Amino acid sequence: MSTVRDTHRFSVGAFLSTSAVVCAAGLLAAGLAGCGGSGGLSASSSAPPLPEFNEQNLSSPYFATGEMNIPRYLHQIIRLADGLVLVVAGSDENGFSAIDTAEIFDQGKLKANEKEPESIRGTWFDTDFEGNPVTMAIPRIFHTITELPDNNVIVIGGAPTITQAVPTGDVEVYDQLTRQFSTLEEEMDKPRFRHAATPIGDGRILISGGQVHDVFTQSQNAVVVGGGQQGQVAIQIQLDIFPSARVSEVFDIIEQRFEPLFLPETLRPALLTPSRGRAGHTTARFAGPDNRINTGDDLYLLVGGYQTLSGENAPQQKFPGQATPDPGVGGGSAGAGAHLSLEFYDPVVGFFTEVLIVRLTMPRINDPQATNLGDANEFTPDGVLGMGNTILICNGDDNEPVGARDTAWAEDEIYVATFTGFGPAQGLQFFKQGDPFFEHNQGVEAFEAEGGLPETGPCLTEPCLGRSQTNIVALPRRLQTVLGDTMTTWVFTGGGVHLWIATGQIIYFGGTIASGVVFDPFYSLTAIRDFDSSARDLRPGRRASGNPVGVIGTWFAIDGLFPDTTIDGFGDTPLAEFAVMRAGERAWTRITPIAGEDGIDDTVDDRVLFAGGGSDPFGPGGEPSFPSSEILLMPGTGSDAGSRAR
């Protein structure tokens, strides 16, 4: 098998030619949706209609779908240009060994003799069109997958185990038209894991931070006995360590090579701002001074993660828990631990800059999440431009040892970028939006359902409902406002874990894990309670805080009752009636949007696919979740929408 893989090393140009030939040869007949349109592929298969409510008229929007061939966690997921979903690598043994296979989900098909799932259709393929296994050259965890302009997927970094195995420099590309991986001739400049891979709009992918392999030589004294001699001698041993990286690199898609990230017209590296780098972080693209996203002056925000100690104190394995809090938060070791600072990369000037004045409220490790709230619409309902400069940051935990304190953060953070026109990045400044009524807590509706928020504030008298070890997805939604219908971005997160310290032990709150929530940026409890205004009137938010867009936003529980411009429907559902996943436990899971009944991606009837996960948030991993995958209908997209009486 290794000989075959060696013959599959290729250049991007040759790879594209191969794909075109394969498509022309008739993959359509082999089960591919089509060979035209963007990147030679067609829209997604339409999904079967499904009801959102059960016979008891309760919200029941989760449906088990086809079982994965190899249930897994610590994997990566991506929706492909043809609407199919690709899951790559991961582990099913607590990270002690990684998986070298990939699987493709098609919600419009069933295999021969396959039992029909609750979702009616939906199956996972782990073979190509000729029946060969879809395998990689190297098993991986803590890797990244990124879509290329030709709609194929590049797999960067990672390592074959969670223990001492060194990260891999081999880079593989998944070809949608053959359903196989091939290894690039070009290797990474510096192999790494827990990095971030971010397309930066100029034909390059920025690979920032992460952890790299190094060797530390340690001197020790040893006792020598025998040969007529006795005493101590100095010996040297070498330790494999995995320090966080301050250096980054880029993959040039056109030139087909990796190269260190240098300052423009120099050979000086463009370094991350923390003194020991950053790992386990995430990135979010936001608009530059023109306030419009996806233009030439866009910037890239780096959020969360941690830095390690150096030398012999650097981690010698990859298990979670190797970072302690920032020195200013809980007494972590000086210069080591979780990052509260934010930084951004400006491709125009070519270097990283720390965001001054504002810092994260709490550490965010183990799947910190950030997204741009202007993806679906750059304007607020009343026509203010600036949603492309509004960033939601959520999820993650502080990675502390057991017994320290709450570790999963319920409260999100909203940042709005503004520009003075003077200085670096045109005088970039960040404004942090507050939430007087705790609407930034993912469990705010749970408090309402139990009779109101605790008077002493969330997280003081009882645990907030936060989560880590899962990701978020941005979904387009059409909402009713006082000015009429408007498009916006809803952000969904589900699964994951909530960690809360009580009586010296971590208690695992299944309710948070088994349910999902959505963030509506235009709904504001503050507008209702402080200003007796419409819930989607952003003007009070601007007057109260100086926030240029006025966004505060609120998390809703998936419970079948969603308010529009009033508070009706908010916090009205008893906790026992919250919709819950078919799998009650999904640690280290991955979710992605998929098309709804219209068969078109990125429309208002999109659904959410849960793929993989495990039962143990501390391992990480445990037994794989069952069912291994399921589908969630977003509110109002069921076949019974509009005809249900409640």
Short mmCIF file of C-alpha atoms in Angstrom, two decimals, residues 259-496:
data_model
loop_
_atom_site.label_atom_id
_atom_site.label_comp_id
_atom_site.label_asym_id
_atom_site.label_seq_id
_atom_site.Cartn_x
_atom_site.Cartn_y
_atom_site.Cartn_z
CA GLU A 259 7.11 28.79 2.94
CA PRO A 260 7.77 30.58 6.23
CA LEU A 261 5.72 33.70 6.83
CA PHE A 262 8.16 36.58 6.53
CA LEU A 263 7.71 40.29 6.96
CA PRO A 264 7.33 41.88 3.50
CA GLU A 265 10.58 42.11 1.51
CA THR A 266 12.65 40.68 4.37
CA LEU A 267 13.77 37.33 5.70
CA ARG A 268 12.56 38.22 9.18
CA PRO A 269 9.71 35.98 10.39
CA ALA A 270 6.30 37.53 11.02
CA LEU A 271 5.85 36.38 14.62
CA LEU A 272 2.71 35.96 16.65
CA THR A 273 2.53 38.56 19.41
CA PRO A 274 2.63 36.24 22.49
CA SER A 275 6.23 35.57 23.51
CA ARG A 276 5.79 31.78 23.27
CA GLY A 277 3.28 31.65 20.47
CA ARG A 278 -0.25 30.34 20.39
CA ALA A 279 -1.85 26.90 19.95
CA GLY A 280 -5.39 25.52 20.07
CA HIS A 281 -6.83 28.83 18.85
CA THR A 282 -9.34 29.77 16.17
CA THR A 283 -9.60 32.57 13.61
CA ALA A 284 -12.34 34.79 12.22
CA ARG A 285 -12.29 37.02 9.16
CA PHE A 286 -13.68 40.54 9.57
CA ALA A 287 -14.10 43.61 7.40
CA GLY A 288 -11.46 46.30 7.13
CA PRO A 289 -11.99 50.06 7.05
CA ASP A 290 -14.51 49.78 4.19
CA ASN A 291 -16.85 47.87 6.56
CA ARG A 292 -17.48 45.25 3.85
CA ILE A 293 -16.49 41.61 4.21
CA ASN A 294 -14.67 39.66 1.47
CA THR A 295 -12.85 42.67 0.05
CA GLY A 296 -9.14 43.41 -0.26
CA ASP A 297 -8.69 45.06 3.14
CA ASP A 298 -10.14 42.25 5.28
CA LEU A 299 -8.34 41.32 8.50
CA TYR A 300 -8.10 38.05 10.46
CA LEU A 301 -8.64 37.79 14.22
CA LEU A 302 -6.84 35.11 16.27
CA VAL A 303 -8.84 34.06 19.33
CA GLY A 304 -8.20 31.87 22.36
CA GLY A 305 -5.73 29.04 22.76
CA TYR A 306 -2.66 28.91 24.96
CA GLN A 307 1.12 29.00 25.08
CA THR A 308 3.28 26.33 26.65
CA LEU A 309 6.30 26.51 28.88
CA SER A 310 9.67 26.07 27.21
CA GLY A 311 12.53 23.60 27.52
CA GLU A 312 12.08 20.61 29.78
CA ASN A 313 8.80 22.06 31.05
CA ALA A 314 7.17 21.98 27.64
CA PRO A 315 4.51 19.27 27.12
CA GLN A 316 5.84 15.83 26.22
CA GLN A 317 2.44 14.62 24.96
CA LYS A 318 -0.68 16.14 23.43
CA PHE A 319 -3.39 15.43 25.99
CA PRO A 320 -5.67 18.32 26.98
CA GLY A 321 -4.90 19.89 30.34
CA GLN A 322 -1.35 20.98 29.57
CA ALA A 323 -2.14 24.69 29.88
CA THR A 324 -3.03 26.63 33.00
CA PRO A 325 -4.85 29.97 33.15
CA ASP A 326 -3.30 33.27 32.22
CA PRO A 327 -1.21 34.80 35.08
CA GLY A 328 -3.97 37.32 35.67
CA VAL A 329 -6.70 34.69 35.82
CA GLY A 330 -6.36 32.11 38.54
CA GLY A 331 -2.64 32.23 39.21
CA GLY A 332 -1.14 30.36 36.28
CA SER A 333 2.62 30.18 35.87
CA ALA A 334 4.14 33.45 34.69
CA GLY A 335 4.17 33.70 30.92
CA ALA A 336 2.50 30.35 30.35
CA GLY A 337 -1.06 29.22 29.95
CA ALA A 338 -4.30 30.37 28.42
CA HIS A 339 -4.41 33.50 26.28
CA LEU A 340 -6.80 36.32 27.04
CA SER A 341 -5.18 38.59 24.49
CA LEU A 342 -6.47 38.97 20.94
CA GLU A 343 -4.35 39.61 17.86
CA PHE A 344 -5.03 40.11 14.18
CA TYR A 345 -3.17 39.47 10.95
CA ASP A 346 -3.18 42.13 8.23
CA PRO A 347 -2.20 40.59 4.85
CA VAL A 348 -1.57 44.05 3.38
CA VAL A 349 1.24 44.90 5.79
CA GLY A 350 2.11 41.26 6.51
CA PHE A 351 2.38 41.10 10.29
CA PHE A 352 0.45 40.28 13.46
CA THR A 353 -0.69 43.03 15.86
CA GLU A 354 -2.06 42.66 19.38
CA VAL A 355 -5.48 44.17 19.98
CA LEU A 356 -5.02 46.82 22.65
CA ILE A 357 -7.30 47.63 25.59
CA VAL A 358 -9.80 44.74 25.23
CA ARG A 359 -9.15 41.17 26.34
CA LEU A 360 -11.24 38.04 26.58
CA THR A 361 -13.28 37.78 29.74
CA MET A 362 -12.18 34.19 30.34
CA PRO A 363 -9.78 31.63 28.81
CA ARG A 364 -11.03 29.63 25.83
CA ILE A 365 -9.34 26.30 25.14
CA ASN A 366 -10.66 23.02 23.68
CA ASP A 367 -12.56 24.21 20.62
CA PRO A 368 -12.86 27.98 21.10
CA GLN A 369 -15.17 29.35 18.42
CA ALA A 370 -15.44 32.65 16.56
CA THR A 371 -17.48 33.76 13.57
CA ASN A 372 -18.43 36.85 11.61
CA LEU A 373 -22.07 37.84 12.11
CA GLY A 374 -22.22 39.60 8.73
CA ASP A 375 -21.94 36.51 6.54
CA ALA A 376 -25.62 36.53 5.50
CA ASN A 377 -26.15 40.31 5.58
CA GLU A 378 -23.69 43.16 6.15
CA PHE A 379 -26.50 45.51 7.18
CA THR A 380 -28.65 45.70 10.30
CA PRO A 381 -32.45 45.64 9.79
CA ASP A 382 -32.49 49.46 9.80
CA GLY A 383 -29.75 49.72 7.19
CA VAL A 384 -26.57 50.33 9.22
CA LEU A 385 -23.45 48.89 7.57
CA GLY A 386 -21.09 47.10 9.95
CA MET A 387 -22.25 43.55 10.60
CA GLY A 388 -19.12 42.38 8.75
CA ASN A 389 -17.11 43.92 11.60
CA THR A 390 -19.11 42.16 14.32
CA ILE A 391 -17.50 39.01 15.76
CA LEU A 392 -19.12 36.43 18.04
CA ILE A 393 -16.71 34.48 20.30
CA CYS A 394 -18.06 31.54 22.28
CA ASN A 395 -17.45 28.02 23.65
CA GLY A 396 -14.23 26.61 25.07
CA ASP A 397 -13.06 26.05 28.64
CA ASP A 398 -10.11 27.03 30.80
CA ASN A 399 -8.45 23.60 30.73
CA GLU A 400 -7.88 23.68 34.48
CA PRO A 401 -7.22 20.60 36.61
CA VAL A 402 -10.17 18.96 38.34
CA GLY A 403 -11.33 20.80 41.47
CA ALA A 404 -10.32 24.30 40.43
CA ARG A 405 -13.61 26.01 39.45
CA ASP A 406 -16.19 26.25 36.65
CA THR A 407 -14.44 25.33 33.43
CA ALA A 408 -16.92 25.64 30.56
CA TRP A 409 -17.98 29.16 29.69
CA ALA A 410 -21.64 29.92 29.04
CA GLU A 411 -21.10 33.59 28.25
CA ASP A 412 -20.20 34.57 24.72
CA GLU A 413 -18.40 37.77 23.79
CA ILE A 414 -19.31 40.23 21.01
CA TYR A 415 -16.63 42.49 19.54
CA VAL A 416 -17.20 45.24 16.98
CA ALA A 417 -14.25 46.61 15.01
CA THR A 418 -14.09 50.33 14.29
CA PHE A 419 -11.42 52.40 12.51
CA THR A 420 -10.14 55.90 13.27
CA GLY A 421 -8.30 56.18 9.96
CA PHE A 422 -4.91 56.77 11.60
CA GLY A 423 -2.18 54.29 12.55
CA PRO A 424 -1.77 50.53 11.99
CA ALA A 425 -4.70 48.92 10.17
CA GLN A 426 -6.22 52.41 9.80
CA GLY A 427 -6.49 52.82 13.56
CA LEU A 428 -8.31 49.57 14.30
CA GLN A 429 -10.13 49.56 17.62
CA PHE A 430 -12.39 46.91 19.14
CA PHE A 431 -15.54 47.67 21.09
CA LYS A 432 -16.81 44.97 23.45
CA GLN A 433 -20.59 44.74 23.71
CA GLY A 434 -22.09 43.98 27.11
CA ASP A 435 -25.32 42.14 27.96
CA PRO A 436 -27.14 43.59 30.98
CA PHE A 437 -29.67 40.74 31.15
CA PHE A 438 -27.24 37.87 30.65
CA GLU A 439 -28.55 37.19 27.14
CA HIS A 440 -24.99 36.24 26.17
CA ASN A 441 -25.32 33.10 28.31
CA GLN A 442 -26.18 29.98 26.36
CA GLY A 443 -28.52 28.90 29.16
CA VAL A 444 -30.42 32.17 29.58
CA GLU A 445 -33.74 30.57 28.56
CA ALA A 446 -33.21 27.80 31.10
CA PHE A 447 -32.99 30.40 33.87
CA GLU A 448 -36.14 32.10 32.55
CA ALA A 449 -38.00 28.77 32.47
CA GLU A 450 -37.10 28.20 36.12
CA GLY A 451 -38.49 31.54 37.23
CA GLY A 452 -35.85 34.09 36.29
CA LEU A 453 -32.15 34.69 36.43
CA PRO A 454 -30.43 34.37 39.82
CA GLU A 455 -30.34 37.75 41.56
CA THR A 456 -26.65 37.44 42.29
CA GLY A 457 -25.84 36.92 38.64
CA PRO A 458 -25.15 33.83 36.56
CA CYS A 459 -22.58 31.27 37.66
CA LEU A 460 -22.62 32.44 41.28
CA THR A 461 -25.56 30.55 42.77
CA GLU A 462 -25.78 27.75 40.21
CA PRO A 463 -23.87 26.65 37.15
CA CYS A 464 -24.28 28.43 33.85
CA LEU A 465 -24.87 26.26 30.83
CA GLY A 466 -21.68 26.46 28.81
CA ARG A 467 -20.01 24.03 26.48
CA SER A 468 -16.70 23.08 24.92
CA GLN A 469 -15.42 20.26 22.72
CA THR A 470 -17.81 21.13 19.88
CA ASN A 471 -17.96 23.71 17.11
CA ILE A 472 -20.45 26.26 15.77
CA VAL A 473 -22.08 26.73 12.37
CA ALA A 474 -23.40 29.93 10.83
CA LEU A 475 -26.81 29.63 9.18
CA PRO A 476 -28.73 32.16 7.06
CA ARG A 477 -32.15 33.07 8.50
CA ARG A 478 -35.02 35.33 7.47
CA LEU A 479 -36.51 37.07 10.51
CA GLN A 480 -39.43 39.36 11.24
CA THR A 481 -38.57 42.84 12.54
CA VAL A 482 -40.55 46.05 13.05
CA LEU A 483 -39.24 47.13 9.63
CA GLY A 484 -40.27 43.91 7.88
CA ASP A 485 -38.37 40.76 6.94
CA THR A 486 -34.57 40.78 7.01
CA MET A 487 -31.78 38.30 6.40
CA THR A 488 -29.34 37.60 9.19
CA THR A 489 -26.88 35.01 10.45
CA TRP A 490 -27.93 32.62 13.19
CA VAL A 491 -25.16 30.73 14.96
CA PHE A 492 -25.90 27.22 16.17
CA THR A 493 -23.95 25.06 18.59
CA GLY A 494 -24.88 21.69 20.02
CA GLY A 495 -23.39 18.68 21.72
CA GLY A 496 -20.09 19.14 23.47
#
